[in-house]
Amino acid sequence: AQSVTQLDSQVPVFEEAPVELRCNYSSSVSVYLFWYVQYPNQGLQLLLKYLSGSTLVKGINGFEAEFNKSQTSFHLRKPSVHISDTAEYFCAVTRSVNSGGSNYKLTFGKGTLLTVNP
Amino acid sequence: GAVVSQHPSRVICKSGTSVKIECRSLDFQATTMFWYRQFPKQSLMLMATSNEGSKATYEQGVEKDKFLINHASLTLSTLTVTSAHPEDSSFYICSASALLRGYTFGSGTRLTVV
């Protein structure tokens, strides 16, 4: 089984500051990793995903994440945040298969509320 | 990109009635559908996994007779909350998955039982 720990439940930052949202995972098998963003009363939007290959993954809206197998981490970063980045962010993990899509369930972290203040 | 349509976005029903939520993959065939429940300010809790043409697999603690899941085609899955009670009020989200597509989420349904 896999598990995900998001170390910060809330992260307040000022506009144009850099931000890092931390995610650690646990698994006995190879995994795929994902970051999703959720705005109030909406579903989840994929920011980025790591399936294989380069450990630095770039996503939408200027976000990037780095897969660190030795530290079992997949931290999300953005060099300069905007007010519109205020949302809930979820890290998720699933066991890997060959294709990038899976019948295996995603396991989510508890989420990190990013609040960007003017 | 992959699009999943979930309806209705909001529903209010009376206690004791049933509510059906639809989840459609619009531009791909979803071999697997996942249904989640989300309480305020909390993470997503997986309720069940369904593969097209098969019975859904429910997570521990989820009442399968209360939360009926149908996945009759590769583009449509439904969740029916039967005999709804106020404690069933929640945000329900579906997710469709297919090989090479990853996971695509619907926009969610806010259920309020009064």
PDB file of C-alpha atoms in Angstrom:
ATOM      1  CA  ALA A   1       0.000   0.000   0.000  1.00  0.00           C
ATOM      2  CA  GLN A   2       1.038   3.576  -0.576  1.00  0.00           C
ATOM      3  CA  SER A   3       0.713   6.591   1.680  1.00  0.00           C
ATOM      4  CA  VAL A   4       1.273  10.318   1.291  1.00  0.00           C
ATOM      5  CA  THR A   5       2.203  12.919   3.872  1.00  0.00           C
ATOM      6  CA  GLN A   6       1.801  16.589   3.161  1.00  0.00           C
ATOM      7  CA  LEU A   7       3.785  18.212   5.880  1.00  0.00           C
ATOM      8  CA  ASP A   8       2.032  21.582   5.950  1.00  0.00           C
ATOM      9  CA  SER A   9      -1.720  21.969   6.238  1.00  0.00           C
ATOM     10  CA  GLN A  10      -1.526  25.696   5.540  1.00  0.00           C
ATOM     11  CA  VAL A  11       1.076  27.848   3.807  1.00  0.00           C
ATOM     12  CA  PRO A  12       0.575  31.618   3.758  1.00  0.00           C
ATOM     13  CA  VAL A  13       2.818  33.642   1.471  1.00  0.00           C
ATOM     14  CA  PHE A  14       2.941  37.092  -0.020  1.00  0.00           C
ATOM     15  CA  GLU A  15       2.350  37.725  -3.685  1.00  0.00           C
ATOM     16  CA  GLU A  16       5.452  37.306  -5.892  1.00  0.00           C
ATOM     17  CA  ALA A  17       7.256  35.304  -3.203  1.00  0.00           C
ATOM     18  CA  PRO A  18       8.523  31.786  -3.918  1.00  0.00           C
ATOM     19  CA  VAL A  19       6.704  28.836  -2.392  1.00  0.00           C
ATOM     20  CA  GLU A  20       7.392  25.170  -1.725  1.00  0.00           C
ATOM     21  CA  LEU A  21       4.683  22.702  -0.761  1.00  0.00           C
ATOM     22  CA  ARG A  22       6.120  19.550   0.714  1.00  0.00           C
ATOM     23  CA  CYS A  23       5.074  15.989  -0.036  1.00  0.00           C
ATOM     24  CA  ASN A  24       6.580  12.729   1.138  1.00  0.00           C
ATOM     25  CA  TYR A  25       5.373   9.291   0.156  1.00  0.00           C
ATOM     26  CA  SER A  26       5.779   5.726   1.289  1.00  0.00           C
ATOM     27  CA  SER A  27       5.594   2.678  -0.952  1.00  0.00           C
ATOM     28  CA  SER A  28       7.161  -0.750  -1.300  1.00  0.00           C
ATOM     29  CA  VAL A  29       6.768  -0.659  -5.096  1.00  0.00           C
ATOM     30  CA  SER A  30       7.511   1.816  -7.860  1.00  0.00           C
ATOM     31  CA  VAL A  31       5.110   4.722  -7.971  1.00  0.00           C
ATOM     32  CA  TYR A  32       3.663   7.491 -10.052  1.00  0.00           C
ATOM     33  CA  LEU A  33       3.267  10.849  -8.324  1.00  0.00           C
ATOM     34  CA  PHE A  34       0.845  13.688  -8.957  1.00  0.00           C
ATOM     35  CA  TRP A  35       0.040  17.179  -7.783  1.00  0.00           C
ATOM     36  CA  TYR A  36      -3.515  18.475  -8.116  1.00  0.00           C
ATOM     37  CA  VAL A  37      -5.049  21.861  -7.367  1.00  0.00           C
ATOM     38  CA  GLN A  38      -8.603  22.358  -6.129  1.00  0.00           C
ATOM     39  CA  TYR A  39     -10.428  25.670  -6.129  1.00  0.00           C
ATOM     40  CA  PRO A  40     -13.508  26.049  -3.862  1.00  0.00           C
ATOM     41  CA  ASN A  41     -16.452  23.873  -4.854  1.00  0.00           C
ATOM     42  CA  GLN A  42     -14.617  22.477  -7.852  1.00  0.00           C
ATOM     43  CA  GLY A  43     -13.018  19.211  -8.863  1.00  0.00           C
ATOM     44  CA  LEU A  44      -9.305  18.569  -9.074  1.00  0.00           C
ATOM     45  CA  GLN A  45      -7.080  19.905 -11.831  1.00  0.00           C
ATOM     46  CA  LEU A  46      -3.818  18.198 -12.639  1.00  0.00           C
ATOM     47  CA  LEU A  47      -0.782  20.440 -12.140  1.00  0.00           C
ATOM     48  CA  LEU A  48       1.901  17.921 -13.006  1.00  0.00           C
ATOM     49  CA  LYS A  49       2.862  14.289 -12.739  1.00  0.00           C
ATOM     50  CA  TYR A  50       5.943  12.121 -12.489  1.00  0.00           C
ATOM     51  CA  LEU A  51       5.800   8.803 -14.291  1.00  0.00           C
ATOM     52  CA  SER A  52       9.435   8.159 -15.208  1.00  0.00           C
ATOM     53  CA  GLY A  53      12.460   9.855 -16.726  1.00  0.00           C
ATOM     54  CA  SER A  54      13.640  13.289 -15.658  1.00  0.00           C
ATOM     55  CA  THR A  55      13.144  13.854 -11.977  1.00  0.00           C
ATOM     56  CA  LEU A  56      12.328  17.535 -12.495  1.00  0.00           C
ATOM     57  CA  VAL A  57       8.805  17.846 -13.756  1.00  0.00           C
ATOM     58  CA  LYS A  58       7.312  21.049 -15.075  1.00  0.00           C
ATOM     59  CA  GLY A  59       3.604  21.640 -14.955  1.00  0.00           C
ATOM     60  CA  ILE A  60       0.987  24.244 -15.664  1.00  0.00           C
ATOM     61  CA  ASN A  61       0.830  27.749 -14.220  1.00  0.00           C
ATOM     62  CA  GLY A  62       4.585  27.893 -13.631  1.00  0.00           C
ATOM     63  CA  PHE A  63       4.708  25.059 -11.104  1.00  0.00           C
ATOM     64  CA  GLU A  64       7.390  22.402 -11.001  1.00  0.00           C
ATOM     65  CA  ALA A  65       8.221  19.459  -8.769  1.00  0.00           C
ATOM     66  CA  GLU A  66      11.230  17.281  -8.198  1.00  0.00           C
ATOM     67  CA  PHE A  67      11.063  13.560  -7.592  1.00  0.00           C
ATOM     68  CA  ASN A  68      13.644  12.470  -5.043  1.00  0.00           C
ATOM     69  CA  LYS A  69      13.633   8.715  -4.697  1.00  0.00           C
ATOM     70  CA  SER A  70      16.201   8.571  -1.892  1.00  0.00           C
ATOM     71  CA  GLN A  71      14.203  10.995   0.230  1.00  0.00           C
ATOM     72  CA  THR A  72      10.840   9.684  -1.037  1.00  0.00           C
ATOM     73  CA  SER A  73       9.761  13.235  -1.702  1.00  0.00           C
ATOM     74  CA  PHE A  74       7.936  15.106  -4.442  1.00  0.00           C
ATOM     75  CA  HIS A  75       7.898  18.748  -3.377  1.00  0.00           C
ATOM     76  CA  LEU A  76       6.021  21.337  -5.429  1.00  0.00           C
ATOM     77  CA  ARG A  77       7.593  24.711  -6.129  1.00  0.00           C
ATOM     78  CA  LYS A  78       6.782  27.979  -7.799  1.00  0.00           C
ATOM     79  CA  PRO A  79       9.302  30.846  -7.987  1.00  0.00           C
ATOM     80  CA  SER A  80       6.727  33.645  -7.831  1.00  0.00           C
ATOM     81  CA  VAL A  81       3.129  33.165  -6.759  1.00  0.00           C
ATOM     82  CA  HIS A  82       0.033  35.133  -7.688  1.00  0.00           C
ATOM     83  CA  ILE A  83      -3.145  35.860  -5.791  1.00  0.00           C
ATOM     84  CA  SER A  84      -4.893  33.457  -8.172  1.00  0.00           C
ATOM     85  CA  ASP A  85      -2.735  30.582  -6.888  1.00  0.00           C
ATOM     86  CA  THR A  86      -4.716  30.609  -3.645  1.00  0.00           C
ATOM     87  CA  ALA A  87      -6.237  27.127  -3.486  1.00  0.00           C
ATOM     88  CA  GLU A  88      -5.947  23.694  -1.930  1.00  0.00           C
ATOM     89  CA  TYR A  89      -3.130  21.523  -3.271  1.00  0.00           C
ATOM     90  CA  PHE A  90      -3.114  17.739  -3.089  1.00  0.00           C
ATOM     91  CA  CYS A  91      -0.220  15.363  -3.596  1.00  0.00           C
ATOM     92  CA  ALA A  92      -1.194  11.865  -4.724  1.00  0.00           C
ATOM     93  CA  VAL A  93       0.524   8.562  -5.379  1.00  0.00           C
ATOM     94  CA  THR A  94      -0.319   5.337  -7.131  1.00  0.00           C
ATOM     95  CA  ARG A  95       1.638   2.236  -7.941  1.00  0.00           C
ATOM     96  CA  SER A  96       3.201   2.375 -11.358  1.00  0.00           C
ATOM     97  CA  VAL A  97       2.242   0.422 -14.429  1.00  0.00           C
ATOM     98  CA  ASN A  98       3.622   0.673 -17.919  1.00  0.00           C
ATOM     99  CA  SER A  99       1.154   3.042 -19.425  1.00  0.00           C
ATOM    100  CA  GLY A 100       0.706   6.143 -17.306  1.00  0.00           C
ATOM    101  CA  GLY A 101      -2.936   5.407 -16.681  1.00  0.00           C
ATOM    102  CA  SER A 102      -4.075   2.843 -14.259  1.00  0.00           C
ATOM    103  CA  ASN A 103      -6.831   0.868 -12.678  1.00  0.00           C
ATOM    104  CA  TYR A 104      -5.048   1.417  -9.409  1.00  0.00           C
ATOM    105  CA  LYS A 105      -6.462   3.947  -7.029  1.00  0.00           C
ATOM    106  CA  LEU A 106      -4.822   7.224  -6.188  1.00  0.00           C
ATOM    107  CA  THR A 107      -3.910   7.804  -2.575  1.00  0.00           C
ATOM    108  CA  PHE A 108      -4.110  11.436  -1.574  1.00  0.00           C
ATOM    109  CA  GLY A 109      -2.398  13.489   1.047  1.00  0.00           C
ATOM    110  CA  LYS A 110      -4.482  15.616   3.377  1.00  0.00           C
ATOM    111  CA  GLY A 111      -3.900  18.718   1.313  1.00  0.00           C
ATOM    112  CA  THR A 112      -2.126  22.040   1.771  1.00  0.00           C
ATOM    113  CA  LEU A 113      -4.038  25.276   1.684  1.00  0.00           C
ATOM    114  CA  LEU A 114      -1.911  27.869  -0.074  1.00  0.00           C
ATOM    115  CA  THR A 115      -3.006  31.405   0.683  1.00  0.00           C
ATOM    116  CA  VAL A 116      -1.367  34.188  -1.299  1.00  0.00           C
ATOM    117  CA  ASN A 117      -1.700  37.586   0.314  1.00  0.00           C
ATOM    118  CA  PRO A 118      -1.239  40.952  -1.409  1.00  0.00           C
TER     119      PRO A 118
ATOM    120  CA  GLY B   1      -7.146  17.116 -23.179  1.00  0.00           C
ATOM    121  CA  ALA B   2      -9.316  14.624 -21.384  1.00  0.00           C
ATOM    122  CA  VAL B   3     -12.640  15.986 -20.152  1.00  0.00           C
ATOM    123  CA  VAL B   4     -14.964  14.505 -17.559  1.00  0.00           C
ATOM    124  CA  SER B   5     -18.427  15.957 -17.108  1.00  0.00           C
ATOM    125  CA  GLN B   6     -20.172  15.492 -13.775  1.00  0.00           C
ATOM    126  CA  HIS B   7     -23.827  16.374 -13.168  1.00  0.00           C
ATOM    127  CA  PRO B   8     -25.512  17.830 -11.304  1.00  0.00           C
ATOM    128  CA  SER B   9     -23.092  20.306  -9.766  1.00  0.00           C
ATOM    129  CA  ARG B  10     -25.446  20.943  -6.869  1.00  0.00           C
ATOM    130  CA  VAL B  11     -28.484  19.063  -5.603  1.00  0.00           C
ATOM    131  CA  ILE B  12     -30.753  19.463  -2.620  1.00  0.00           C
ATOM    132  CA  CYS B  13     -32.994  16.556  -1.740  1.00  0.00           C
ATOM    133  CA  LYS B  14     -35.332  15.568   1.032  1.00  0.00           C
ATOM    134  CA  SER B  15     -34.341  12.993   3.572  1.00  0.00           C
ATOM    135  CA  GLY B  16     -35.370   9.508   2.459  1.00  0.00           C
ATOM    136  CA  THR B  17     -35.200  10.170  -1.263  1.00  0.00           C
ATOM    137  CA  SER B  18     -32.575   8.960  -3.727  1.00  0.00           C
ATOM    138  CA  VAL B  19     -30.200  11.038  -5.795  1.00  0.00           C
ATOM    139  CA  LYS B  20     -28.300  10.030  -8.924  1.00  0.00           C
ATOM    140  CA  ILE B  21     -25.006  11.634  -9.928  1.00  0.00           C
ATOM    141  CA  GLU B  22     -23.644  11.130 -13.428  1.00  0.00           C
ATOM    142  CA  CYS B  23     -20.048  11.119 -14.555  1.00  0.00           C
ATOM    143  CA  ARG B  24     -19.237  11.088 -18.272  1.00  0.00           C
ATOM    144  CA  SER B  25     -15.900  10.947 -20.024  1.00  0.00           C
ATOM    145  CA  LEU B  26     -16.469  13.120 -23.082  1.00  0.00           C
ATOM    146  CA  ASP B  27     -13.483  12.427 -25.283  1.00  0.00           C
ATOM    147  CA  PHE B  28     -12.037   9.123 -24.155  1.00  0.00           C
ATOM    148  CA  GLN B  29     -13.101   5.693 -23.001  1.00  0.00           C
ATOM    149  CA  ALA B  30     -12.718   5.300 -19.269  1.00  0.00           C
ATOM    150  CA  THR B  31     -11.879   1.749 -18.314  1.00  0.00           C
ATOM    151  CA  THR B  32     -12.026   2.629 -14.640  1.00  0.00           C
ATOM    152  CA  MET B  33     -14.095   5.118 -12.691  1.00  0.00           C
ATOM    153  CA  PHE B  34     -13.380   6.176  -9.132  1.00  0.00           C
ATOM    154  CA  TRP B  35     -15.868   7.818  -6.810  1.00  0.00           C
ATOM    155  CA  TYR B  36     -14.694  10.006  -3.950  1.00  0.00           C
ATOM    156  CA  ARG B  37     -16.321  11.817  -1.091  1.00  0.00           C
ATOM    157  CA  GLN B  38     -14.865  14.972   0.364  1.00  0.00           C
ATOM    158  CA  PHE B  39     -15.820  16.564   3.665  1.00  0.00           C
ATOM    159  CA  PRO B  40     -15.208  20.291   4.222  1.00  0.00           C
ATOM    160  CA  LYS B  41     -11.543  21.174   4.458  1.00  0.00           C
ATOM    161  CA  GLN B  42     -10.533  17.536   4.160  1.00  0.00           C
ATOM    162  CA  SER B  43      -8.943  15.313   1.587  1.00  0.00           C
ATOM    163  CA  LEU B  44     -10.685  13.006  -0.869  1.00  0.00           C
ATOM    164  CA  MET B  45     -11.867   9.699   0.510  1.00  0.00           C
ATOM    165  CA  LEU B  46     -12.166   6.920  -2.050  1.00  0.00           C
ATOM    166  CA  MET B  47     -15.576   5.276  -1.880  1.00  0.00           C
ATOM    167  CA  ALA B  48     -15.391   2.752  -4.695  1.00  0.00           C
ATOM    168  CA  THR B  49     -13.680   1.712  -7.889  1.00  0.00           C
ATOM    169  CA  SER B  50     -15.613   0.463 -10.875  1.00  0.00           C
ATOM    170  CA  ASN B  51     -14.481  -1.135 -14.095  1.00  0.00           C
ATOM    171  CA  GLU B  52     -16.755  -1.117 -17.113  1.00  0.00           C
ATOM    172  CA  GLY B  53     -19.126  -4.045 -17.076  1.00  0.00           C
ATOM    173  CA  SER B  54     -18.092  -5.219 -13.613  1.00  0.00           C
ATOM    174  CA  LYS B  55     -19.412  -4.742 -10.127  1.00  0.00           C
ATOM    175  CA  ALA B  56     -17.843  -1.920  -8.198  1.00  0.00           C
ATOM    176  CA  THR B  57     -15.275  -2.584  -5.519  1.00  0.00           C
ATOM    177  CA  TYR B  58     -16.122  -0.654  -2.373  1.00  0.00           C
ATOM    178  CA  GLU B  59     -13.676   0.599   0.203  1.00  0.00           C
ATOM    179  CA  GLN B  60     -13.962  -0.629   3.735  1.00  0.00           C
ATOM    180  CA  GLY B  61     -16.733   1.088   5.629  1.00  0.00           C
ATOM    181  CA  VAL B  62     -18.667   2.242   2.549  1.00  0.00           C
ATOM    182  CA  GLU B  63     -22.178   0.808   2.366  1.00  0.00           C
ATOM    183  CA  LYS B  64     -22.621  -0.669  -1.086  1.00  0.00           C
ATOM    184  CA  ASP B  65     -26.399  -0.853  -0.721  1.00  0.00           C
ATOM    185  CA  LYS B  66     -26.552   2.822   0.067  1.00  0.00           C
ATOM    186  CA  PHE B  67     -24.121   4.054  -2.565  1.00  0.00           C
ATOM    187  CA  LEU B  68     -25.014   2.249  -5.768  1.00  0.00           C
ATOM    188  CA  ILE B  69     -22.464   2.520  -8.542  1.00  0.00           C
ATOM    189  CA  ASN B  70     -23.147   1.597 -12.135  1.00  0.00           C
ATOM    190  CA  HIS B  71     -20.538   1.606 -14.890  1.00  0.00           C
ATOM    191  CA  ALA B  72     -22.541   0.320 -17.812  1.00  0.00           C
ATOM    192  CA  SER B  73     -20.425   1.847 -20.573  1.00  0.00           C
ATOM    193  CA  LEU B  74     -16.906   3.124 -21.134  1.00  0.00           C
ATOM    194  CA  THR B  75     -18.129   6.715 -21.005  1.00  0.00           C
ATOM    195  CA  LEU B  76     -20.699   6.743 -18.223  1.00  0.00           C
ATOM    196  CA  SER B  77     -20.727   5.907 -14.544  1.00  0.00           C
ATOM    197  CA  THR B  78     -23.419   6.792 -12.051  1.00  0.00           C
ATOM    198  CA  LEU B  79     -23.503   7.032  -8.275  1.00  0.00           C
ATOM    199  CA  THR B  80     -26.929   6.749  -6.654  1.00  0.00           C
ATOM    200  CA  VAL B  81     -27.278   7.726  -3.022  1.00  0.00           C
ATOM    201  CA  THR B  82     -30.279   5.776  -1.830  1.00  0.00           C
ATOM    202  CA  SER B  83     -32.527   6.811   1.045  1.00  0.00           C
ATOM    203  CA  ALA B  84     -30.365   9.848   1.638  1.00  0.00           C
ATOM    204  CA  HIS B  85     -29.990  11.303   5.123  1.00  0.00           C
ATOM    205  CA  PRO B  86     -28.434  14.561   6.304  1.00  0.00           C
ATOM    206  CA  GLU B  87     -25.193  12.776   7.179  1.00  0.00           C
ATOM    207  CA  ASP B  88     -24.814  11.920   3.473  1.00  0.00           C
ATOM    208  CA  SER B  89     -24.480  15.616   2.683  1.00  0.00           C
ATOM    209  CA  SER B  90     -21.065  16.051   1.167  1.00  0.00           C
ATOM    210  CA  PHE B  91     -19.071  16.856  -1.960  1.00  0.00           C
ATOM    211  CA  TYR B  92     -18.843  13.893  -4.317  1.00  0.00           C
ATOM    212  CA  ILE B  93     -16.211  13.738  -7.053  1.00  0.00           C
ATOM    213  CA  CYS B  94     -15.698  11.196  -9.809  1.00  0.00           C
ATOM    214  CA  SER B  95     -12.471  10.405 -11.597  1.00  0.00           C
ATOM    215  CA  ALA B  96     -12.082   8.599 -14.898  1.00  0.00           C
ATOM    216  CA  SER B  97      -8.980   6.667 -15.810  1.00  0.00           C
ATOM    217  CA  ALA B  98      -7.723   5.012 -18.950  1.00  0.00           C
ATOM    218  CA  LEU B  99      -4.442   3.686 -20.238  1.00  0.00           C
ATOM    219  CA  LEU B 100      -2.172   6.537 -21.364  1.00  0.00           C
ATOM    220  CA  ARG B 101      -4.698   9.062 -20.021  1.00  0.00           C
ATOM    221  CA  GLY B 102      -3.990   9.108 -16.334  1.00  0.00           C
ATOM    222  CA  TYR B 103      -6.740  10.317 -14.064  1.00  0.00           C
ATOM    223  CA  THR B 104      -9.250  13.040 -14.955  1.00  0.00           C
ATOM    224  CA  PHE B 105     -11.611  14.450 -12.362  1.00  0.00           C
ATOM    225  CA  GLY B 106     -15.152  15.711 -12.668  1.00  0.00           C
ATOM    226  CA  SER B 107     -16.081  19.094 -11.260  1.00  0.00           C
ATOM    227  CA  GLY B 108     -17.876  17.578  -8.297  1.00  0.00           C
ATOM    228  CA  THR B 109     -21.434  17.460  -6.936  1.00  0.00           C
ATOM    229  CA  ARG B 110     -22.481  19.244  -3.763  1.00  0.00           C
ATOM    230  CA  LEU B 111     -25.224  17.139  -2.174  1.00  0.00           C
ATOM    231  CA  THR B 112     -27.351  18.646   0.580  1.00  0.00           C
ATOM    232  CA  VAL B 113     -29.939  16.456   2.259  1.00  0.00           C
ATOM    233  CA  VAL B 114     -32.601  18.341   4.207  1.00  0.00           C
TER     234      VAL B 114
END
